Coordinates of C-alpha atoms in Angstrom, one line a residue:
X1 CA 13.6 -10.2 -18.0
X2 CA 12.2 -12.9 -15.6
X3 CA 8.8 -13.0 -14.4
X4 CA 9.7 -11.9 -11.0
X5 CA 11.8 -9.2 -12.4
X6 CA 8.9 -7.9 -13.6
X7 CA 6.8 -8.4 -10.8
X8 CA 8.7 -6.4 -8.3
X9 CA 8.9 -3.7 -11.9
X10 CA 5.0 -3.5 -12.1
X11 CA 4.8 -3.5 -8.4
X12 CA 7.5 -1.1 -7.0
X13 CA 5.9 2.2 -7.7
X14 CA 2.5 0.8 -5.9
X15 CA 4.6 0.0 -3.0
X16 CA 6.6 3.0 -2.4
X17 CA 2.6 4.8 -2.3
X18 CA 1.7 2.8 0.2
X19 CA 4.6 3.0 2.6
X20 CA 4.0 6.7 2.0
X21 CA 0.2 6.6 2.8
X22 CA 0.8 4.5 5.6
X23 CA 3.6 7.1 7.0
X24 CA 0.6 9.1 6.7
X25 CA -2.0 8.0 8.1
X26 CA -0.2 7.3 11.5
X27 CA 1.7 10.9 11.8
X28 CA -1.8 12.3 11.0
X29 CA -3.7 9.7 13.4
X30 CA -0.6 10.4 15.8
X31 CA -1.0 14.3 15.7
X32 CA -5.4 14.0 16.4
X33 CA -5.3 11.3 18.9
X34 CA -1.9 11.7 20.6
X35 CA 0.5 8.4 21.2
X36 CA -0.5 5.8 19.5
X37 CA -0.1 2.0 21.2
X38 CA 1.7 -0.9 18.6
X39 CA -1.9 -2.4 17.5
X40 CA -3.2 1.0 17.0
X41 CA -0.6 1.3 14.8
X42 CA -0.7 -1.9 13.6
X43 CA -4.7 -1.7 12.9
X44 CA -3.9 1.3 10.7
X45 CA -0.9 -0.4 9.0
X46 CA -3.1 -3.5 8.2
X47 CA -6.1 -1.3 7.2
X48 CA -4.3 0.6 4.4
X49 CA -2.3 -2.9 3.2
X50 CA -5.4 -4.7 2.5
X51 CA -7.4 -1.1 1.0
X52 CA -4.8 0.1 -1.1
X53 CA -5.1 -2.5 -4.0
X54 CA -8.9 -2.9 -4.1
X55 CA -9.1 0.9 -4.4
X56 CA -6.5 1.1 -7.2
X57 CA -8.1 -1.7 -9.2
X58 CA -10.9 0.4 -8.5
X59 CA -9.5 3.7 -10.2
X60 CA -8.3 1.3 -13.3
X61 CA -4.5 2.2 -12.5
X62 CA -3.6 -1.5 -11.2
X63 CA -0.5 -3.2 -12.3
X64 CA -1.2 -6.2 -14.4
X65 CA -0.2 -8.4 -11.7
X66 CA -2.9 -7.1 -9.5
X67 CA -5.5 -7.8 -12.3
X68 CA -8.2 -10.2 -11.9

């Protein structure tokens, strides 16, 4: 298996999560506050993109490839 093989492997799983948490997050911020403008949206989308791994390495549930 190559190395990117098992990159996108390790990593799939993690990135279905977060597409789901961002889904989220806007249809909950959405349903609260109403429309939402693109760099609301955005904001939110960017928020959860940069969180997500620092709080699974966090938790210890990181894929390797995420290790530091």
């Amino acid at each position: 298996m190559s190395s990117t093989t098992e990159k996108v492997r390790q990593l799939a799983p993690h990135w279905a999560v977060m597409f789901v948490a961002m889904f989220a997050a806007l249809a909950v911020v959405e349903r609260v506050l109403g429309g939402l403008g693109l760099a609301a949206s955005l904001v939110i989308v960017l928020v959860i993109a940069v969180a997500y791994p620092v709080v699974v390495r966090t938790l210890g549930v990181a894929p390797p490839v995420w290790q530091q």
